[in-house]
Short mmCIF file of C-alpha atoms in Angstrom, two decimals:
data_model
loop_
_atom_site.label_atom_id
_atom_site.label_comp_id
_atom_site.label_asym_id
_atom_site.label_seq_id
_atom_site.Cartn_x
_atom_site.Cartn_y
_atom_site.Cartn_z
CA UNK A 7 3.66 -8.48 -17.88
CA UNK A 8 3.13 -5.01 -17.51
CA UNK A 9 2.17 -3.34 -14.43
CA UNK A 10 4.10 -2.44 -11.64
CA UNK A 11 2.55 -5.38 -9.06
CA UNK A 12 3.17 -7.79 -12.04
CA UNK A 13 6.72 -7.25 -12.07
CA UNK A 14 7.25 -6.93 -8.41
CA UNK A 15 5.30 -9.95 -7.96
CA UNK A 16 8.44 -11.24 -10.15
CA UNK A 17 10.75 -10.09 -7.71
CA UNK A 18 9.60 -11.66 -5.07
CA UNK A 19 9.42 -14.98 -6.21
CA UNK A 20 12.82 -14.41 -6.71
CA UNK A 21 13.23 -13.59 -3.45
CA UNK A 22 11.69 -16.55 -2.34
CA UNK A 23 13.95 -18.58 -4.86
CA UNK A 24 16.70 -17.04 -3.07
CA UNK A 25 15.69 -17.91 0.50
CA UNK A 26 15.54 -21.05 -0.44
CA UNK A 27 19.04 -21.22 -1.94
CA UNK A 28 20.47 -19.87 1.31
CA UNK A 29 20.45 -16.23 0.41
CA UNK A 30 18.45 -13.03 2.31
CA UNK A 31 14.89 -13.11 0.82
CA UNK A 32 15.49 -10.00 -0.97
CA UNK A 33 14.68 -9.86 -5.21
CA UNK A 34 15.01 -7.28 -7.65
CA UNK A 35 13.88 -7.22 -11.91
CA UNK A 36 15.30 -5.32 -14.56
CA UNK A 37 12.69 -4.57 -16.80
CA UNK A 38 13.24 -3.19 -20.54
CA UNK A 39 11.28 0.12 -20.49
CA UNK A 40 9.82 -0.37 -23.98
CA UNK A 41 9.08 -3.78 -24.40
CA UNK A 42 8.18 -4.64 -20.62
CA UNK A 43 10.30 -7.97 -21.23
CA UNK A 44 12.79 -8.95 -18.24
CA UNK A 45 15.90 -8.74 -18.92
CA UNK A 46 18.14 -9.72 -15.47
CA UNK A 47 16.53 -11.08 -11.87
CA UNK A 48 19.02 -10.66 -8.92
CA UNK A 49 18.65 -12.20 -5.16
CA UNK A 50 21.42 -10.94 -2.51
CA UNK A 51 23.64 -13.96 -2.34
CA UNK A 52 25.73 -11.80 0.38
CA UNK A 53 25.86 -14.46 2.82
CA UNK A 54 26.81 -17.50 0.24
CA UNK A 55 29.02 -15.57 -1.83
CA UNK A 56 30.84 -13.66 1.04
CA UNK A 57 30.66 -10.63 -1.33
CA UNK A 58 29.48 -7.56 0.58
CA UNK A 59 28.50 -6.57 -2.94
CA UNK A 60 26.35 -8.92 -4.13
CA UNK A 61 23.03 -7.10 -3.00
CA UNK A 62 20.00 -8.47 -5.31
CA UNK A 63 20.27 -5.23 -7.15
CA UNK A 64 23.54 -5.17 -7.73
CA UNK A 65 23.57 -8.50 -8.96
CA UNK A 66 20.54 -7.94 -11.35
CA UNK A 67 22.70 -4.83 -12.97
CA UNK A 68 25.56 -6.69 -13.70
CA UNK A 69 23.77 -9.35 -15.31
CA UNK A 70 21.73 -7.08 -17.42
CA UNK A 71 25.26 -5.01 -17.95
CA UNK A 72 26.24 -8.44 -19.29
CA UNK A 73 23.49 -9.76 -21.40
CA UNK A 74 23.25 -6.05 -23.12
CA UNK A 75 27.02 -5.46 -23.44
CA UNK A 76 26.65 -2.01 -21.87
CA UNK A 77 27.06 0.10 -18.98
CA UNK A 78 23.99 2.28 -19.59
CA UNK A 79 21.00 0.79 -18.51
CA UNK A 80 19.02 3.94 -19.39
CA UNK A 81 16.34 1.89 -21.11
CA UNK A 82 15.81 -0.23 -17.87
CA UNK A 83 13.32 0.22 -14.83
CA UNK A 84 14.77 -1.45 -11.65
CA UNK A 85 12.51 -3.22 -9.30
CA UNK A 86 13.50 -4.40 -5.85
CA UNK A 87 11.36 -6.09 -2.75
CA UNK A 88 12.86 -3.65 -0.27
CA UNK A 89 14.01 0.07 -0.52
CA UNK A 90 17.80 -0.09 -1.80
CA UNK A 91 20.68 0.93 0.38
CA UNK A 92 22.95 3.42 -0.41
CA UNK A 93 25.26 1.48 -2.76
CA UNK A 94 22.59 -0.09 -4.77
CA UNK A 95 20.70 2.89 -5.46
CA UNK A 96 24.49 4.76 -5.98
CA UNK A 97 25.04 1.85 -8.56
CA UNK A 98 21.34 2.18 -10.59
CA UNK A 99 22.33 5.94 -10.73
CA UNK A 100 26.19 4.95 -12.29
CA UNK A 101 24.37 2.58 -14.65
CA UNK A 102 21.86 5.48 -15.63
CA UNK A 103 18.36 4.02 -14.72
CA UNK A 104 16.25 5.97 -14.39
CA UNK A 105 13.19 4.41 -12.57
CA UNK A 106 13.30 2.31 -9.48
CA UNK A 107 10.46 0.66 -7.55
CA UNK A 108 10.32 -0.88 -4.69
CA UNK A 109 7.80 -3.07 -2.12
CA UNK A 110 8.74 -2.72 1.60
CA UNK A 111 10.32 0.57 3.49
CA UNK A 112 13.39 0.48 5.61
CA UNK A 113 10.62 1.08 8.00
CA UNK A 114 8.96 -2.45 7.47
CA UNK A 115 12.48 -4.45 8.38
CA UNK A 116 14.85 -5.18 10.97
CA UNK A 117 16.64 -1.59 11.29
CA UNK A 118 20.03 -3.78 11.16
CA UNK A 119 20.18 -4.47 7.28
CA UNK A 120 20.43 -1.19 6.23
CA UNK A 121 23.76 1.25 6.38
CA UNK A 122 22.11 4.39 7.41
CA UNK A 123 19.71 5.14 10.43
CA UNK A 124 17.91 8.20 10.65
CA UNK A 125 14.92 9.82 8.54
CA UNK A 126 16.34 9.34 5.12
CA UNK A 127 14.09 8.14 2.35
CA UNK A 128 15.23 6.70 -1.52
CA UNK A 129 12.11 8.38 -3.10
CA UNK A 130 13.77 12.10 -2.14
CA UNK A 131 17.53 11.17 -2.27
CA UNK A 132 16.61 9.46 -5.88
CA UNK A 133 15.71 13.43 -6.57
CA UNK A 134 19.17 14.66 -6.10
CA UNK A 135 20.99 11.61 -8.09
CA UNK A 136 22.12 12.98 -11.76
CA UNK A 137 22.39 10.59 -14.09
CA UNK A 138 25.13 11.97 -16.11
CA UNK A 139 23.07 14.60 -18.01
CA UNK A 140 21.06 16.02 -15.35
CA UNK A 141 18.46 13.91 -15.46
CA UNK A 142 17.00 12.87 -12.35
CA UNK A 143 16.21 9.37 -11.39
CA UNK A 144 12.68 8.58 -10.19
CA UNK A 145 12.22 6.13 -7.16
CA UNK A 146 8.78 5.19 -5.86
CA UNK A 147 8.06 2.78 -3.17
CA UNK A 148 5.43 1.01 -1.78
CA UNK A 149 4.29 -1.37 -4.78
CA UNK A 150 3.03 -5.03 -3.24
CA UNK A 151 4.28 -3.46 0.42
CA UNK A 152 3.45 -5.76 2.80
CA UNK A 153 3.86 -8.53 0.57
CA UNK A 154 7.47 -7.74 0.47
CA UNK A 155 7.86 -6.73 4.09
CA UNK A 156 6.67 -10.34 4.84
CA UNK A 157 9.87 -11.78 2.76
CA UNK A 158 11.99 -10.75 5.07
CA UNK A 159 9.79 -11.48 8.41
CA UNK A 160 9.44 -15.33 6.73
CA UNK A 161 13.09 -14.98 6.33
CA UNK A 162 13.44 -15.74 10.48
CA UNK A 163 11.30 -18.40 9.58
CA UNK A 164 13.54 -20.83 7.82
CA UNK A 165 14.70 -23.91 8.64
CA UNK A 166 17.95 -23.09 10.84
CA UNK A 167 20.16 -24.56 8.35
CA UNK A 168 19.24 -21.71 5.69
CA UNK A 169 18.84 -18.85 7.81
CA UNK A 170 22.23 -16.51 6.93
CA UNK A 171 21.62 -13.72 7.27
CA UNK A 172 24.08 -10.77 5.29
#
């Protein structure tokens, strides 16, 4: 793999994986820079875990946190289906990645799962994040939109015993 549809086409089958464990059909990849090999896939298990925390990018950090033994993920590109919230994109800058994609907008999805309201957008607030040595973090969104958008639309869609929503 190595383009950016490629690996977001990743995330969302783990999304889908994770819809069908119960969880919001959200995904994110973390993606070694150099190699392009995946190194951590995260869904939000919110809902199952009853860990506000466990967002699908949060949970694909702390695996790859894990698996590398570090807490600088500077070598690591983050891809998520939908445009991270506040914490996750608060936690990719404490981790020091610097790139982040992502498929569907805030304005795509039900206004509800999201923390903020208002005209604020990842791709300028990823400007102002420093990532320890005043390097800023790029985020771009966008990649395999409507694709991703759909995740969560299908989400509603679920049999009624699987629909939990965070």
């Amino acid at each position: 793999m190595n383009s950016h549809e490629q690996y977001m086409d990743k995330a969302i089958e783990v999304a889908n994986s994770t819809k069908l464990n119960g969880g919001v059909a959200i995904g994110a990849v973390l993606v070694d820079s150099k190699s392009g090999s995946i190194v951590s896939v995260g869904g939000s298990m919110v809902a199952i875990s009853h860990d506000p925390t466990a967002h699908a990018e949060i949970n694909a950090i702390r695996k790859a946190a894990e698996a590398l033994n570090t807490d600088d993920l500077f070598s690591l590109t983050l891809y998520s289906t939908l445009e991270p919230c506040h914490m996750c994109l608060s936690a990719a800058a404490w981790a020091r990645i610097p790139r982040i994609y992502f498929g569907a907008y805030r304005k795509d999805v039900d206004e509800t799962l999201f923390d903020i309201k208002g005209d604020f957008s990842d791709e300028e607030e990823g400007k102002r994040m420093n990532l320890r040595e005043n390097i800023g973090m790029s985020v771009i969104g966008g990649i395999n939109e409507q694709a991703c958008a759909q995740l969560l639309a299908s989400h509603y869609e679920a049999p009624h015993h699987l629909v939990r929503l965070a």
